[in-house]
Tab-separated table of C-alpha atoms in Angstrom:
chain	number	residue	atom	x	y	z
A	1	UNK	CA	85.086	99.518	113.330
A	2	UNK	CA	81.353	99.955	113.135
A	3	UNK	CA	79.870	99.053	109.545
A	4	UNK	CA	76.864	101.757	110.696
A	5	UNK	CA	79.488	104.510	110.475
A	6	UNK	CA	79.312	106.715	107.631
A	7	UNK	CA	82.075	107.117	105.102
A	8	UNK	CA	83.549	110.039	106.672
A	9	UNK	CA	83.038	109.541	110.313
A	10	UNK	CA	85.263	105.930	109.899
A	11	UNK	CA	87.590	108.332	108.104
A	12	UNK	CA	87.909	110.467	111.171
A	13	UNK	CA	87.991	107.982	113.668
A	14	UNK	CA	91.127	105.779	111.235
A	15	UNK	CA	92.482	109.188	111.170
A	16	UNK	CA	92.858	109.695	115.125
A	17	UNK	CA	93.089	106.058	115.772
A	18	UNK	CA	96.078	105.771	113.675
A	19	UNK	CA	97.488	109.357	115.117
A	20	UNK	CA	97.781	110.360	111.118
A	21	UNK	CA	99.314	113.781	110.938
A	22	UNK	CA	98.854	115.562	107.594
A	23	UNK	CA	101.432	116.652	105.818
A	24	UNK	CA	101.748	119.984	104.047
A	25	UNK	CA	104.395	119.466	101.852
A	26	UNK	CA	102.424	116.622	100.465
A	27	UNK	CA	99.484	118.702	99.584
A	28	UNK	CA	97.321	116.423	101.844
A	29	UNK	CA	93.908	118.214	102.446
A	30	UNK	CA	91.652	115.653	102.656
A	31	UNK	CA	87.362	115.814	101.210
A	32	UNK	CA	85.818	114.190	104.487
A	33	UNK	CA	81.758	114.674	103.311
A	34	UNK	CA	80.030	112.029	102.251
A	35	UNK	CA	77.822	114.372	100.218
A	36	UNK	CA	80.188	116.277	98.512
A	37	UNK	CA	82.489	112.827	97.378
A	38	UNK	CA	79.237	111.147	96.646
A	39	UNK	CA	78.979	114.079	94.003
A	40	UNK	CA	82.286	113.448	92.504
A	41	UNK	CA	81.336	109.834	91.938
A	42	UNK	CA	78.332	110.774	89.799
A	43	UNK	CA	80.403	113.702	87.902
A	44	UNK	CA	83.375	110.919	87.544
A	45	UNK	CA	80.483	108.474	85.720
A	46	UNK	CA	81.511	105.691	87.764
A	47	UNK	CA	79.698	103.102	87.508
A	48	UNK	CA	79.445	99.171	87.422
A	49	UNK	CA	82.073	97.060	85.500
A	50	UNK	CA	84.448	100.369	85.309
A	51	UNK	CA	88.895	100.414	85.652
A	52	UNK	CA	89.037	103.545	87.461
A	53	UNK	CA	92.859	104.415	88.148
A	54	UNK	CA	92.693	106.292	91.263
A	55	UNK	CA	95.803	109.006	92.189
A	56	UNK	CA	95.844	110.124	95.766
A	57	UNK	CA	92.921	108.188	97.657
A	58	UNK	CA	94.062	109.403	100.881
A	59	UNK	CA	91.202	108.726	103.330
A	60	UNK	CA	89.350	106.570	101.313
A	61	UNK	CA	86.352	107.909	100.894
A	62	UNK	CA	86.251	108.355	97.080
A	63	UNK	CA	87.478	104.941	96.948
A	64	UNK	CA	85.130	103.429	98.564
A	65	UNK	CA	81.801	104.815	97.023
A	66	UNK	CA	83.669	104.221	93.642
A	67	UNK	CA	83.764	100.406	94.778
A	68	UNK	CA	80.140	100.524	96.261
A	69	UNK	CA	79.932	101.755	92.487
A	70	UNK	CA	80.687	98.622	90.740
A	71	UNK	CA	83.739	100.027	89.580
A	72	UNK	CA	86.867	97.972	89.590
A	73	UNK	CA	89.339	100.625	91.203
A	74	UNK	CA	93.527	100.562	91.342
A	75	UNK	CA	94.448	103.264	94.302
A	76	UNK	CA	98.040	104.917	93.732
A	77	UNK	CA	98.877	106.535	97.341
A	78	UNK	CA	102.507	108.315	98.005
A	79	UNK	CA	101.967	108.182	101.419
A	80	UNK	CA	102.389	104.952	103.256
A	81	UNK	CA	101.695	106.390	106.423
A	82	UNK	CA	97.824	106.896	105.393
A	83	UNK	CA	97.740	103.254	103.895
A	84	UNK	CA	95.694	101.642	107.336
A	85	UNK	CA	93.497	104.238	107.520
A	86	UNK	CA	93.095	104.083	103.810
A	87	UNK	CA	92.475	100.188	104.607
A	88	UNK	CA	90.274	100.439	107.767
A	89	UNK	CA	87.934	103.127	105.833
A	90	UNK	CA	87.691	100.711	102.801
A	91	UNK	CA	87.366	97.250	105.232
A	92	UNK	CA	85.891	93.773	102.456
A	93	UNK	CA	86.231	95.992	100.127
A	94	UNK	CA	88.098	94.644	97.022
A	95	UNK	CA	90.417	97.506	96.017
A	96	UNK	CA	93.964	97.061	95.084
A	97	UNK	CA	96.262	99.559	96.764
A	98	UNK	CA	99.599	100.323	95.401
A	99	UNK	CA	102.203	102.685	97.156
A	100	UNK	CA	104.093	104.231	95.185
A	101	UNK	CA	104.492	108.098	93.515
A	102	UNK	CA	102.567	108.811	90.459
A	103	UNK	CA	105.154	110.901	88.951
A	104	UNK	CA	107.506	108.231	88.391
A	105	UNK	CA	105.728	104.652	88.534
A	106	UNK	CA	104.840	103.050	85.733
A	107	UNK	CA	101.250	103.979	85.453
A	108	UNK	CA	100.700	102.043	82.292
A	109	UNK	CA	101.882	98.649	83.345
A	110	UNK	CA	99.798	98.942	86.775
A	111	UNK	CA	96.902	99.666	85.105
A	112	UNK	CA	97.598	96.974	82.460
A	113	UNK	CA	98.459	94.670	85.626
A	114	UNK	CA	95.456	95.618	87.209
A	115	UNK	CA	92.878	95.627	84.277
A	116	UNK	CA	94.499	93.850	81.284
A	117	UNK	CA	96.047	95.120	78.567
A	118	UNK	CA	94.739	97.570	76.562
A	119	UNK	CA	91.857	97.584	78.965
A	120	UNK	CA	89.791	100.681	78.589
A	121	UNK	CA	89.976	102.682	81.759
A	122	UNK	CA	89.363	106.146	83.649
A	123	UNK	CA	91.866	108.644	85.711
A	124	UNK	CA	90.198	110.074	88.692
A	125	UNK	CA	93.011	111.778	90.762
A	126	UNK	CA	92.812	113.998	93.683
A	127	UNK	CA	96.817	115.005	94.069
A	128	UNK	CA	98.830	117.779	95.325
A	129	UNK	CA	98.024	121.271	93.514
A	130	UNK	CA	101.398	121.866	92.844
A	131	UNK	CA	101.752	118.784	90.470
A	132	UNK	CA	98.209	119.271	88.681
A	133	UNK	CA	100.230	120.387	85.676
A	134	UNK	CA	103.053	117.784	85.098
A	135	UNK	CA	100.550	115.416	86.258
A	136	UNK	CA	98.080	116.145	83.489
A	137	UNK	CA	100.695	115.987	80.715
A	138	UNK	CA	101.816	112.008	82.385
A	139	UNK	CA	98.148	111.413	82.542
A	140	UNK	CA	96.579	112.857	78.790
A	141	UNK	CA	99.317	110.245	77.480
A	142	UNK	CA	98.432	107.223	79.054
A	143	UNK	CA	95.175	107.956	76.731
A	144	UNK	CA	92.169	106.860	79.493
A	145	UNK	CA	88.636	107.554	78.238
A	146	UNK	CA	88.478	110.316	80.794
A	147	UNK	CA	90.167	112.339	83.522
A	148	UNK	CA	88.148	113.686	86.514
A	149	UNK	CA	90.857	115.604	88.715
A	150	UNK	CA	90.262	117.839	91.960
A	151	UNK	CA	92.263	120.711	91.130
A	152	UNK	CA	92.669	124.198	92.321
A	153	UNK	CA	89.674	126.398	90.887
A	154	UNK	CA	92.515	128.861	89.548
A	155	UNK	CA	93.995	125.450	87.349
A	156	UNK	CA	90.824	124.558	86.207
A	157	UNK	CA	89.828	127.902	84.894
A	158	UNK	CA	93.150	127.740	83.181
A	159	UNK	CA	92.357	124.456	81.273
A	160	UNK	CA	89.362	126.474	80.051
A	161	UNK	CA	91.014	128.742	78.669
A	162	UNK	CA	91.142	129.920	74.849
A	163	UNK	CA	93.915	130.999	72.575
A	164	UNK	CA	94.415	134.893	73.002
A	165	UNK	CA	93.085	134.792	76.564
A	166	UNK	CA	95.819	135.876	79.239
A	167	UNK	CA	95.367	132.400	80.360
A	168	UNK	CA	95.918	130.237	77.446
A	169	UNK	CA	99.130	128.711	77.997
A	170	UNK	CA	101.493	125.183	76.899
A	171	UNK	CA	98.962	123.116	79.292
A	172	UNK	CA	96.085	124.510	78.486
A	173	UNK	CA	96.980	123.727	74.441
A	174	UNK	CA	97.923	120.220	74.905
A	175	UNK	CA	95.000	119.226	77.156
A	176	UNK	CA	92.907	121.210	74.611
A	177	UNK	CA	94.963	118.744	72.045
A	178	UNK	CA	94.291	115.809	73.889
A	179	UNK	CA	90.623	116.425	75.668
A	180	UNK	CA	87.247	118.412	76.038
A	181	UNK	CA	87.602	119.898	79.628
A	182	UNK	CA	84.940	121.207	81.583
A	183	UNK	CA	84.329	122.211	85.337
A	184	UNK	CA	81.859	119.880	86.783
A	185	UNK	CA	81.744	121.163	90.080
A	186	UNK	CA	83.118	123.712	92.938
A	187	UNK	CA	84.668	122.813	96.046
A	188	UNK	CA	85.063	125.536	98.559
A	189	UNK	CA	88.262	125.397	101.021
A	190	UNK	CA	85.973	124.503	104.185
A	191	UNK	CA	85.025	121.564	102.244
A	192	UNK	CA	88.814	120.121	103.531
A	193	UNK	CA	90.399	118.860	106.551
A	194	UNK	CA	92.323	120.655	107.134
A	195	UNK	CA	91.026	123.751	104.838
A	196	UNK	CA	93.751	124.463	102.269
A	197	UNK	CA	94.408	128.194	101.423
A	198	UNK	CA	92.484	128.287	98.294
A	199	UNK	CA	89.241	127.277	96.495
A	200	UNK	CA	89.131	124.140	94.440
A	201	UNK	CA	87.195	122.753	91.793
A	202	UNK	CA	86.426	119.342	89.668
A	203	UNK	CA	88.012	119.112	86.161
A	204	UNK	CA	86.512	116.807	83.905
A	205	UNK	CA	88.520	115.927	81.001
A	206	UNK	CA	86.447	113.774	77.761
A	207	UNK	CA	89.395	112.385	76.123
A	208	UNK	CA	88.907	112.493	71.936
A	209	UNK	CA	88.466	109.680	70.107
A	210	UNK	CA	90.931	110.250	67.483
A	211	UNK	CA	93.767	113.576	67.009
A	212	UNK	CA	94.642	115.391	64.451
A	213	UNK	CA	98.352	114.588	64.442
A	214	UNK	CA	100.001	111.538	63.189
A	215	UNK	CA	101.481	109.425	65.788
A	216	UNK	CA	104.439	109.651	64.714
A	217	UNK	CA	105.254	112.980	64.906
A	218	UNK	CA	102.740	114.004	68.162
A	219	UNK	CA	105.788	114.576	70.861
A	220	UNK	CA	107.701	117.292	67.823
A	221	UNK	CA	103.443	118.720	68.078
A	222	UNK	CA	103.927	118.346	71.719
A	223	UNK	CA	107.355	119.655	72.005
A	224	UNK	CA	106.432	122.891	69.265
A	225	UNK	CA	103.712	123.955	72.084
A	226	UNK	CA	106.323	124.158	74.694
A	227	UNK	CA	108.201	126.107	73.075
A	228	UNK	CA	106.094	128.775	71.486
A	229	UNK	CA	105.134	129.702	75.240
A	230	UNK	CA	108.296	128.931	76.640
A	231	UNK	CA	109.310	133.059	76.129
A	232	UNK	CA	105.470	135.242	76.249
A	233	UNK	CA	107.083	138.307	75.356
A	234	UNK	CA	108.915	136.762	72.473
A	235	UNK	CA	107.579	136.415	68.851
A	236	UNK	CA	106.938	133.007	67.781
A	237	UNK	CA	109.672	133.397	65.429
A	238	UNK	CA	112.283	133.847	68.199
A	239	UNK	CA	111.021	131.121	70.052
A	240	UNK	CA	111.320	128.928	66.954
A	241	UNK	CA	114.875	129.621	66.518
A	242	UNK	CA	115.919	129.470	70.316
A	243	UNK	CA	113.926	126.479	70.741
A	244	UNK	CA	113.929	124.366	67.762
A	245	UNK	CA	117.705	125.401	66.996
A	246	UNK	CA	116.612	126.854	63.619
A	247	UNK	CA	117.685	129.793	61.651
A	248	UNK	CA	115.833	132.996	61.448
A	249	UNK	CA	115.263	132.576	57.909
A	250	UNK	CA	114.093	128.478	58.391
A	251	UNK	CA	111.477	129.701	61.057
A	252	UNK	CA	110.189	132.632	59.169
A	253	UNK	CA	109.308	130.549	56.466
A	254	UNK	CA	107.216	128.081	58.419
A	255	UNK	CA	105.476	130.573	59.663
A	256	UNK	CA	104.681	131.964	56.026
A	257	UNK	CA	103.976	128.141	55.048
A	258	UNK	CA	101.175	127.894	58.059
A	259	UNK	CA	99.812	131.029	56.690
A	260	UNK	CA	101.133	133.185	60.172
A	261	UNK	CA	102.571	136.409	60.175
A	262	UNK	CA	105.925	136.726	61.754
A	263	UNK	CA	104.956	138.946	64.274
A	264	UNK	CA	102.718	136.853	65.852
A	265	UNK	CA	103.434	135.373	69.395
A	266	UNK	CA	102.590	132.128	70.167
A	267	UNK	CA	99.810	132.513	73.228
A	268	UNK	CA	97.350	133.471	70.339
A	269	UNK	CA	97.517	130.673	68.122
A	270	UNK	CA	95.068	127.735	68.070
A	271	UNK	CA	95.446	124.233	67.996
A	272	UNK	CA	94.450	124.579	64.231
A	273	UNK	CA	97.578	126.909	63.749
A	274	UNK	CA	99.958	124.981	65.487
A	275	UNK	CA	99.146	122.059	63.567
A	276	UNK	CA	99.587	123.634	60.099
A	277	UNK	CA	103.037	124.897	62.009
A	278	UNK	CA	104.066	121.523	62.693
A	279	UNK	CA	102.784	120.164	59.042
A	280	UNK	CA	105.807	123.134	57.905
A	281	UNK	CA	108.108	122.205	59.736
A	282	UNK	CA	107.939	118.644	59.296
A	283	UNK	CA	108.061	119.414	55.355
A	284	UNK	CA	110.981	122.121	55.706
């Protein structure tokens, strides 16, 4: 192929030559601009010497400028019938590729395979919307410096969301926990081939230095978050004892003990609440 060829035109012409069909149940809509994946390099920060972890590279194009970058990249593609195209858009370019689904490899030994271990690195994903949330809670853990992920604008309004608002929900808490989000750029439909039904938009994720919680007891944090949204129209104190397996009168007093009133349902409280919840009922 052509090196004169822009990004996305060798993308289109891989895509035919290889008679790639997209898939819908695979979420595959695929960001074929140069000038619109250029911007999602500079909002990503990649630069020279970076471990970028890439999830869903599909055409390549994000890929590539990330390695025209400097940036050492690992690309984790489902799909192996996109891997030539993926390979004929990228051509010298050193990239490892790895096949295999993100939801159940081993992210952390590939990326301490690919970069060393306890190399610093950063998640930049661009995945199926309809995994953006269980996705998130695999990827917060693996603790990068930062997540940049193309998600539905309707997600990533979500993750902005604060406690009380009709959006604030178990996700939005834990990435909250975990990261400073922010929405670092739109990305209308017609941006895609081919257009998916809905808008989408770039989620940044800063991941914090240090958290609030001890180690050892971050997945009972983790764990009280799911449940206090688990049942919206519940009180927290119902939740407690449906979810934790505790007594009415056990749950009611962590509650007093993190200074809540046992009305209170758990889509209002803040990160600061929940942690004076968990310091309870660790101590009950």
């Amino acid at each position: 192929m052509p090196d004169e060829l822009s990004l996305s035109l060798r993308a289109r012409v891989a895509l035919e030559a290889h008679g790639f069909h997209f898939t819908h149940s695979l979420g595959q809509n695929f960001l074929l601009s140069d000038h619109a994946v250029a911007e999602i390099v500079a909002r990503a920060g990649a630069k020279a010497g970076d471990h970028i972890l890439e999830i869903g590279p599909g055409a390549g194009l994000l890929t590539a400028m990330m390695a025209d970058a400097g940036a050492d990249v690992l690309a984790v593609e489902l799909d192996r019938a996109v891997e030539p195209v993926l390979r004929d858009v990228l051509g010298e370019r050193s990239v490892r590729i790895v096949i295999a689904d993100c939801m159940k490899a081993d992210l952390k030994a590939l990326t301490a395979e690919a970069f060393g271990e306890n190399a610093p690195f950063s998640i930049v994903a661009n995945l199926p919307y309809y995994i953006t949330a269980d996705f998130l809670m695999r990827a917060v853990r693996l603790s990068p410096e930062r997540i940049t992920v193309m998600v539905q604008k309707e997600a990533a309004e979500r993750m902005l969301s604060q406690p009380g608002d009709k959006n604030w929900c178990a996700t939005a808490a834990t990435v909250r926990y975990f990261a400073e989000p922010s929405m670092v750029m739109e990305a209308p439909a017609s941006l895609f081939t081919p257009p998916p039904h809905v808008d989408s938009a770039l989620l940044r994720l800063e991941m914090r230095e240090t958290r609030a919680v001890p180690a050892e007891r971050e997945e009972a944090f983790l764990n009280l978050i799911q449940v206090a949204f688990r049942m919206r129209r519940k009180t927290l104190a119902n939740n407690l004892t449906a979810g934790l397996s505790l007594s009415r009168t056990d749950a009611l007093r962590a509650l007093e003990a993190a200074g809540l009133d046992e009305r209170v349902r758990g889509e209002t409280l803040t990160l600061a609440d929940f942690e004076r919840l968990a310091e309870a009922l660790h101590e009950k």
